[in-house]
PDB file of C-alpha atoms in Angstrom:
ATOM      1  CA  UNK A   1      27.690  -6.961  10.599  1.00 59.00           C
ATOM      2  CA  UNK A   2      29.282 -10.377  10.536  1.00 60.00           C
ATOM      3  CA  UNK A   3      32.875 -10.700  11.697  1.00 57.00           C
ATOM      4  CA  UNK A   4      34.704 -13.425   9.793  1.00 55.00           C
ATOM      5  CA  UNK A   5      37.673 -14.915  11.588  1.00 55.00           C
ATOM      6  CA  UNK A   6      40.408 -15.709   9.039  1.00 62.00           C
ATOM      7  CA  UNK A   7      41.720 -19.260   8.947  1.00 63.00           C
ATOM      8  CA  UNK A   8      45.298 -18.931  10.158  1.00 63.00           C
ATOM      9  CA  UNK A   9      47.706 -20.980  12.228  1.00 63.00           C
ATOM     10  CA  UNK A  10      46.074 -19.410  15.283  1.00 71.00           C
ATOM     11  CA  UNK A  11      42.586 -20.162  13.953  1.00 73.00           C
ATOM     12  CA  UNK A  12      42.786 -23.480  12.039  1.00 80.00           C
ATOM     13  CA  UNK A  13      39.679 -24.816  10.319  1.00 85.00           C
ATOM     14  CA  UNK A  14      37.512 -27.188  12.317  1.00 94.00           C
ATOM     15  CA  UNK A  15      38.047 -30.776  11.194  1.00 96.00           C
ATOM     16  CA  UNK A  16      36.320 -34.080  11.820  1.00 97.00           C
ATOM     17  CA  UNK A  17      37.069 -37.742  11.243  1.00 97.00           C
ATOM     18  CA  UNK A  18      34.685 -39.133   8.629  1.00 98.00           C
ATOM     19  CA  UNK A  19      34.158 -42.650   7.311  1.00 98.00           C
ATOM     20  CA  UNK A  20      32.897 -42.995   3.747  1.00 98.00           C
ATOM     21  CA  UNK A  21      32.266 -46.332   2.048  1.00 98.00           C
ATOM     22  CA  UNK A  22      32.999 -45.546  -1.590  1.00 98.00           C
ATOM     23  CA  UNK A  23      32.589 -48.173  -4.308  1.00 98.00           C
ATOM     24  CA  UNK A  24      32.754 -50.885  -1.668  1.00 97.00           C
ATOM     25  CA  UNK A  25      35.942 -49.580  -0.032  1.00 98.00           C
ATOM     26  CA  UNK A  26      35.998 -48.069   3.454  1.00 98.00           C
ATOM     27  CA  UNK A  27      37.857 -44.762   3.731  1.00 98.00           C
ATOM     28  CA  UNK A  28      38.651 -43.021   7.010  1.00 98.00           C
ATOM     29  CA  UNK A  29      39.338 -39.326   6.361  1.00 98.00           C
ATOM     30  CA  UNK A  30      40.034 -36.248   8.438  1.00 97.00           C
ATOM     31  CA  UNK A  31      38.301 -33.389   6.688  1.00 97.00           C
ATOM     32  CA  UNK A  32      37.626 -29.713   7.081  1.00 97.00           C
ATOM     33  CA  UNK A  33      33.996 -29.551   8.195  1.00 97.00           C
ATOM     34  CA  UNK A  34      33.203 -27.464   5.108  1.00 96.00           C
ATOM     35  CA  UNK A  35      34.338 -30.185   2.689  1.00 98.00           C
ATOM     36  CA  UNK A  36      31.606 -31.432   0.381  1.00 98.00           C
ATOM     37  CA  UNK A  37      31.250 -35.058  -0.634  1.00 98.00           C
ATOM     38  CA  UNK A  38      32.281 -34.007  -4.148  1.00 98.00           C
ATOM     39  CA  UNK A  39      35.525 -32.450  -2.925  1.00 98.00           C
ATOM     40  CA  UNK A  40      36.207 -35.420  -0.662  1.00 98.00           C
ATOM     41  CA  UNK A  41      35.876 -37.736  -3.653  1.00 98.00           C
ATOM     42  CA  UNK A  42      37.930 -35.630  -6.036  1.00 98.00           C
ATOM     43  CA  UNK A  43      40.577 -34.054  -3.807  1.00 97.00           C
ATOM     44  CA  UNK A  44      41.044 -36.688  -1.111  1.00 98.00           C
ATOM     45  CA  UNK A  45      40.244 -39.990  -2.837  1.00 98.00           C
ATOM     46  CA  UNK A  46      41.345 -39.108  -6.400  1.00 98.00           C
ATOM     47  CA  UNK A  47      37.984 -40.220  -7.796  1.00 98.00           C
ATOM     48  CA  UNK A  48      37.601 -37.554 -10.437  1.00 97.00           C
ATOM     49  CA  UNK A  49      34.767 -39.097 -12.431  1.00 97.00           C
ATOM     50  CA  UNK A  50      32.200 -36.964 -10.607  1.00 97.00           C
ATOM     51  CA  UNK A  51      32.570 -33.480 -12.044  1.00 97.00           C
ATOM     52  CA  UNK A  52      32.314 -30.038 -10.504  1.00 96.00           C
ATOM     53  CA  UNK A  53      30.044 -28.024 -12.778  1.00 95.00           C
ATOM     54  CA  UNK A  54      27.940 -25.310 -11.186  1.00 96.00           C
ATOM     55  CA  UNK A  55      28.740 -26.181  -7.523  1.00 94.00           C
ATOM     56  CA  UNK A  56      25.140 -25.154  -6.743  1.00 95.00           C
ATOM     57  CA  UNK A  57      23.234 -28.403  -7.397  1.00 95.00           C
ATOM     58  CA  UNK A  58      21.790 -27.107 -10.654  1.00 96.00           C
ATOM     59  CA  UNK A  59      23.658 -28.999 -13.390  1.00 97.00           C
ATOM     60  CA  UNK A  60      23.900 -32.589 -12.116  1.00 98.00           C
ATOM     61  CA  UNK A  61      27.510 -33.124 -13.189  1.00 98.00           C
ATOM     62  CA  UNK A  62      28.392 -34.211  -9.647  1.00 98.00           C
ATOM     63  CA  UNK A  63      25.603 -36.807  -9.302  1.00 98.00           C
ATOM     64  CA  UNK A  64      26.530 -39.951  -7.386  1.00 98.00           C
ATOM     65  CA  UNK A  65      24.505 -42.731  -5.779  1.00 98.00           C
ATOM     66  CA  UNK A  66      24.292 -42.462  -2.002  1.00 98.00           C
ATOM     67  CA  UNK A  67      22.625 -45.354  -0.198  1.00 97.00           C
ATOM     68  CA  UNK A  68      21.341 -46.341  -3.635  1.00 95.00           C
ATOM     69  CA  UNK A  69      19.698 -42.996  -4.367  1.00 97.00           C
ATOM     70  CA  UNK A  70      21.019 -40.317  -6.689  1.00 97.00           C
ATOM     71  CA  UNK A  71      22.226 -37.136  -5.067  1.00 98.00           C
ATOM     72  CA  UNK A  72      24.126 -33.981  -5.928  1.00 98.00           C
ATOM     73  CA  UNK A  73      27.420 -34.522  -4.141  1.00 98.00           C
ATOM     74  CA  UNK A  74      28.320 -30.818  -4.323  1.00 98.00           C
ATOM     75  CA  UNK A  75      25.475 -30.043  -1.897  1.00 97.00           C
ATOM     76  CA  UNK A  76      26.306 -32.662   0.735  1.00 97.00           C
ATOM     77  CA  UNK A  77      28.812 -31.986   3.479  1.00 98.00           C
ATOM     78  CA  UNK A  78      31.003 -35.020   4.021  1.00 98.00           C
ATOM     79  CA  UNK A  79      30.700 -34.747   7.815  1.00 98.00           C
ATOM     80  CA  UNK A  80      26.922 -35.095   7.459  1.00 97.00           C
ATOM     81  CA  UNK A  81      27.402 -38.310   5.468  1.00 98.00           C
ATOM     82  CA  UNK A  82      29.571 -40.199   7.940  1.00 98.00           C
ATOM     83  CA  UNK A  83      29.162 -43.923   7.314  1.00 97.00           C
ATOM     84  CA  UNK A  84      27.360 -43.467   3.997  1.00 98.00           C
ATOM     85  CA  UNK A  85      27.575 -45.954   1.131  1.00 98.00           C
ATOM     86  CA  UNK A  86      28.516 -44.031  -2.015  1.00 98.00           C
ATOM     87  CA  UNK A  87      28.820 -45.297  -5.566  1.00 98.00           C
ATOM     88  CA  UNK A  88      30.554 -43.160  -8.167  1.00 98.00           C
ATOM     89  CA  UNK A  89      30.873 -43.774 -11.884  1.00 98.00           C
ATOM     90  CA  UNK A  90      34.199 -45.530 -11.188  1.00 98.00           C
ATOM     91  CA  UNK A  91      32.384 -48.202  -9.166  1.00 98.00           C
ATOM     92  CA  UNK A  92      29.673 -49.173 -11.647  1.00 98.00           C
ATOM     93  CA  UNK A  93      31.452 -51.626 -13.930  1.00 97.00           C
ATOM     94  CA  UNK A  94      31.845 -55.301 -13.070  1.00 95.00           C
ATOM     95  CA  UNK A  95      35.523 -55.701 -13.782  1.00 93.00           C
ATOM     96  CA  UNK A  96      35.955 -55.208 -17.525  1.00 94.00           C
ATOM     97  CA  UNK A  97      32.198 -55.374 -18.103  1.00 97.00           C
ATOM     98  CA  UNK A  98      30.491 -51.981 -18.110  1.00 97.00           C
ATOM     99  CA  UNK A  99      27.238 -51.402 -16.250  1.00 98.00           C
ATOM    100  CA  UNK A 100      24.206 -51.805 -18.580  1.00 98.00           C
ATOM    101  CA  UNK A 101      23.626 -48.044 -18.467  1.00 98.00           C
ATOM    102  CA  UNK A 102      27.258 -47.368 -19.381  1.00 98.00           C
ATOM    103  CA  UNK A 103      26.933 -49.844 -22.258  1.00 98.00           C
ATOM    104  CA  UNK A 104      23.743 -48.165 -23.455  1.00 98.00           C
ATOM    105  CA  UNK A 105      25.367 -44.724 -23.407  1.00 98.00           C
ATOM    106  CA  UNK A 106      28.176 -46.106 -25.574  1.00 97.00           C
ATOM    107  CA  UNK A 107      25.824 -47.906 -27.942  1.00 97.00           C
ATOM    108  CA  UNK A 108      23.578 -44.866 -28.322  1.00 97.00           C
ATOM    109  CA  UNK A 109      26.410 -42.306 -28.381  1.00 97.00           C
ATOM    110  CA  UNK A 110      24.753 -40.547 -25.463  1.00 97.00           C
ATOM    111  CA  UNK A 111      27.554 -38.013 -24.987  1.00 96.00           C
ATOM    112  CA  UNK A 112      29.818 -35.617 -26.815  1.00 95.00           C
ATOM    113  CA  UNK A 113      32.454 -33.903 -24.682  1.00 96.00           C
ATOM    114  CA  UNK A 114      31.745 -36.366 -21.852  1.00 96.00           C
ATOM    115  CA  UNK A 115      31.954 -33.850 -18.996  1.00 97.00           C
ATOM    116  CA  UNK A 116      28.388 -34.442 -17.821  1.00 97.00           C
ATOM    117  CA  UNK A 117      28.342 -38.157 -18.663  1.00 98.00           C
ATOM    118  CA  UNK A 118      29.304 -39.598 -15.236  1.00 98.00           C
ATOM    119  CA  UNK A 119      26.517 -37.632 -13.593  1.00 98.00           C
ATOM    120  CA  UNK A 120      24.088 -38.520 -16.373  1.00 98.00           C
ATOM    121  CA  UNK A 121      24.861 -42.226 -15.960  1.00 98.00           C
ATOM    122  CA  UNK A 122      24.539 -42.196 -12.164  1.00 98.00           C
ATOM    123  CA  UNK A 123      21.312 -40.231 -12.437  1.00 98.00           C
ATOM    124  CA  UNK A 124      19.935 -42.658 -15.035  1.00 98.00           C
ATOM    125  CA  UNK A 125      20.620 -45.591 -12.716  1.00 98.00           C
ATOM    126  CA  UNK A 126      18.735 -43.736  -9.988  1.00 98.00           C
ATOM    127  CA  UNK A 127      15.852 -43.047 -12.387  1.00 98.00           C
ATOM    128  CA  UNK A 128      15.556 -46.728 -13.300  1.00 98.00           C
ATOM    129  CA  UNK A 129      15.411 -47.712  -9.620  1.00 97.00           C
ATOM    130  CA  UNK A 130      12.878 -45.002  -8.750  1.00 97.00           C
ATOM    131  CA  UNK A 131      10.564 -45.998 -11.595  1.00 97.00           C
ATOM    132  CA  UNK A 132      10.885 -49.699 -10.744  1.00 97.00           C
ATOM    133  CA  UNK A 133       9.851 -48.893  -7.157  1.00 96.00           C
ATOM    134  CA  UNK A 134       6.781 -47.031  -8.403  1.00 95.00           C
ATOM    135  CA  UNK A 135       7.852 -43.514  -7.448  1.00 96.00           C
ATOM    136  CA  UNK A 136       5.849 -41.061  -9.587  1.00 95.00           C
ATOM    137  CA  UNK A 137       7.241 -37.971 -11.265  1.00 96.00           C
ATOM    138  CA  UNK A 138       5.499 -34.728 -12.167  1.00 96.00           C
ATOM    139  CA  UNK A 139       4.302 -36.237 -15.463  1.00 96.00           C
ATOM    140  CA  UNK A 140       3.214 -39.653 -14.150  1.00 96.00           C
ATOM    141  CA  UNK A 141      -0.504 -40.157 -14.823  1.00 92.00           C
ATOM    142  CA  UNK A 142      -2.566 -40.351 -11.641  1.00 83.00           C
ATOM    143  CA  UNK A 143      -5.614 -42.597 -11.516  1.00 72.00           C
ATOM    144  CA  UNK A 144      -8.817 -40.534 -11.080  1.00 64.00           C
ATOM    145  CA  UNK A 145      -9.707 -42.295  -7.826  1.00 57.00           C
ATOM    146  CA  UNK A 146      -6.255 -41.473  -6.414  1.00 54.00           C
ATOM    147  CA  UNK A 147      -6.375 -37.779  -7.319  1.00 53.00           C
ATOM    148  CA  UNK A 148      -6.668 -35.610  -4.277  1.00 55.00           C
ATOM    149  CA  UNK A 149      -5.563 -38.274  -1.806  1.00 54.00           C
ATOM    150  CA  UNK A 150      -3.592 -36.900   1.119  1.00 51.00           C
ATOM    151  CA  UNK A 151      -2.281 -40.350   2.079  1.00 51.00           C
ATOM    152  CA  UNK A 152      -1.153 -43.314  -0.008  1.00 53.00           C
ATOM    153  CA  UNK A 153      -3.783 -46.018  -0.688  1.00 51.00           C
ATOM    154  CA  UNK A 154      -3.918 -48.948   1.687  1.00 48.00           C
ATOM    155  CA  UNK A 155      -2.987 -52.506   0.665  1.00 43.00           C
ATOM    156  CA  UNK A 156      -6.551 -53.367  -0.319  1.00 43.00           C
ATOM    157  CA  UNK A 157      -6.848 -50.237  -2.478  1.00 46.00           C
ATOM    158  CA  UNK A 158      -3.508 -50.395  -4.246  1.00 45.00           C
ATOM    159  CA  UNK A 159      -3.269 -51.511  -7.847  1.00 47.00           C
ATOM    160  CA  UNK A 160       0.293 -52.642  -7.162  1.00 49.00           C
ATOM    161  CA  UNK A 161       1.618 -55.795  -5.554  1.00 54.00           C
ATOM    162  CA  UNK A 162      -0.277 -57.720  -2.900  1.00 53.00           C
ATOM    163  CA  UNK A 163       1.752 -56.060  -0.151  1.00 70.00           C
ATOM    164  CA  UNK A 164       0.486 -52.621  -1.204  1.00 78.00           C
ATOM    165  CA  UNK A 165       3.615 -51.574  -3.084  1.00 85.00           C
ATOM    166  CA  UNK A 166       2.895 -49.288  -6.041  1.00 90.00           C
ATOM    167  CA  UNK A 167       3.349 -50.727  -9.520  1.00 94.00           C
ATOM    168  CA  UNK A 168       6.435 -49.786 -11.552  1.00 95.00           C
ATOM    169  CA  UNK A 169       6.165 -46.611 -13.596  1.00 96.00           C
ATOM    170  CA  UNK A 170       6.725 -47.188 -17.345  1.00 96.00           C
ATOM    171  CA  UNK A 171       9.662 -45.095 -18.498  1.00 97.00           C
ATOM    172  CA  UNK A 172       8.286 -43.332 -21.546  1.00 97.00           C
ATOM    173  CA  UNK A 173      10.405 -40.654 -23.240  1.00 97.00           C
ATOM    174  CA  UNK A 174       8.325 -38.030 -21.418  1.00 97.00           C
ATOM    175  CA  UNK A 175       9.009 -39.702 -18.049  1.00 98.00           C
ATOM    176  CA  UNK A 176      12.725 -39.925 -18.798  1.00 98.00           C
ATOM    177  CA  UNK A 177      12.925 -36.278 -19.863  1.00 98.00           C
ATOM    178  CA  UNK A 178      11.213 -35.171 -16.661  1.00 98.00           C
ATOM    179  CA  UNK A 179      13.229 -37.394 -14.357  1.00 98.00           C
ATOM    180  CA  UNK A 180      16.565 -36.546 -16.018  1.00 98.00           C
ATOM    181  CA  UNK A 181      15.846 -32.818 -16.215  1.00 97.00           C
ATOM    182  CA  UNK A 182      18.234 -32.056 -13.352  1.00 96.00           C
ATOM    183  CA  UNK A 183      21.187 -33.233 -15.437  1.00 98.00           C
ATOM    184  CA  UNK A 184      22.257 -30.713 -18.047  1.00 97.00           C
ATOM    185  CA  UNK A 185      24.191 -31.568 -21.221  1.00 97.00           C
ATOM    186  CA  UNK A 186      25.719 -28.464 -22.729  1.00 95.00           C
ATOM    187  CA  UNK A 187      26.511 -30.399 -25.918  1.00 96.00           C
ATOM    188  CA  UNK A 188      22.834 -31.245 -26.397  1.00 95.00           C
ATOM    189  CA  UNK A 189      23.028 -35.067 -26.496  1.00 96.00           C
ATOM    190  CA  UNK A 190      19.601 -35.346 -24.878  1.00 97.00           C
ATOM    191  CA  UNK A 191      17.930 -37.408 -27.629  1.00 97.00           C
ATOM    192  CA  UNK A 192      20.580 -40.119 -27.394  1.00 98.00           C
ATOM    193  CA  UNK A 193      20.564 -40.033 -23.579  1.00 98.00           C
ATOM    194  CA  UNK A 194      16.806 -40.662 -23.594  1.00 98.00           C
ATOM    195  CA  UNK A 195      17.272 -43.532 -26.054  1.00 98.00           C
ATOM    196  CA  UNK A 196      19.977 -45.064 -23.849  1.00 98.00           C
ATOM    197  CA  UNK A 197      17.770 -44.990 -20.751  1.00 98.00           C
ATOM    198  CA  UNK A 198      14.872 -46.427 -22.762  1.00 97.00           C
ATOM    199  CA  UNK A 199      17.064 -49.316 -23.911  1.00 97.00           C
ATOM    200  CA  UNK A 200      17.922 -50.301 -20.340  1.00 98.00           C
ATOM    201  CA  UNK A 201      14.350 -49.782 -19.121  1.00 96.00           C
ATOM    202  CA  UNK A 202      13.161 -52.374 -21.628  1.00 92.00           C
TER     203      UNK A 202
END
């Protein structure tokens, strides 16, 4: 049977110094080792755009961009992300000019209550980058000659760029639905979210 030592004055929580680069600003924090990136953003840096939904990585409300890739910030311990570059929804706009994905969500009315919207927007930006880099999803068609490969094709075999990079994946509605499936909208604004991502993909 496990014996849990209560956190008291005699048994304080273990803490570590952590540096996070958030929206281009360097922050040096001393955090309980159990603090997630989401809680560091919300409770220590007052960046409350990223939302706490399920706290289990299942709803996507906490999605941020870490090193340019989308991630569920509720599942990442801040101490494991020391030195990371993080972009939250607060860091997307260029001054008074919204990010193209933010603009598309407004134009397409891709939200209702707005709770999931920051995560949806960050995830959509990640989706656009992944597709542009040629990363396939579950629904991406695979060329017959590539089916069953255990390793990626070499430069001479690739149908992508001359350096062997895979070609971009067209973001069809089916691709967008699959790639955005980790971000839940309890209001059901999915049709408009897909349209917003399509607009930017074009």
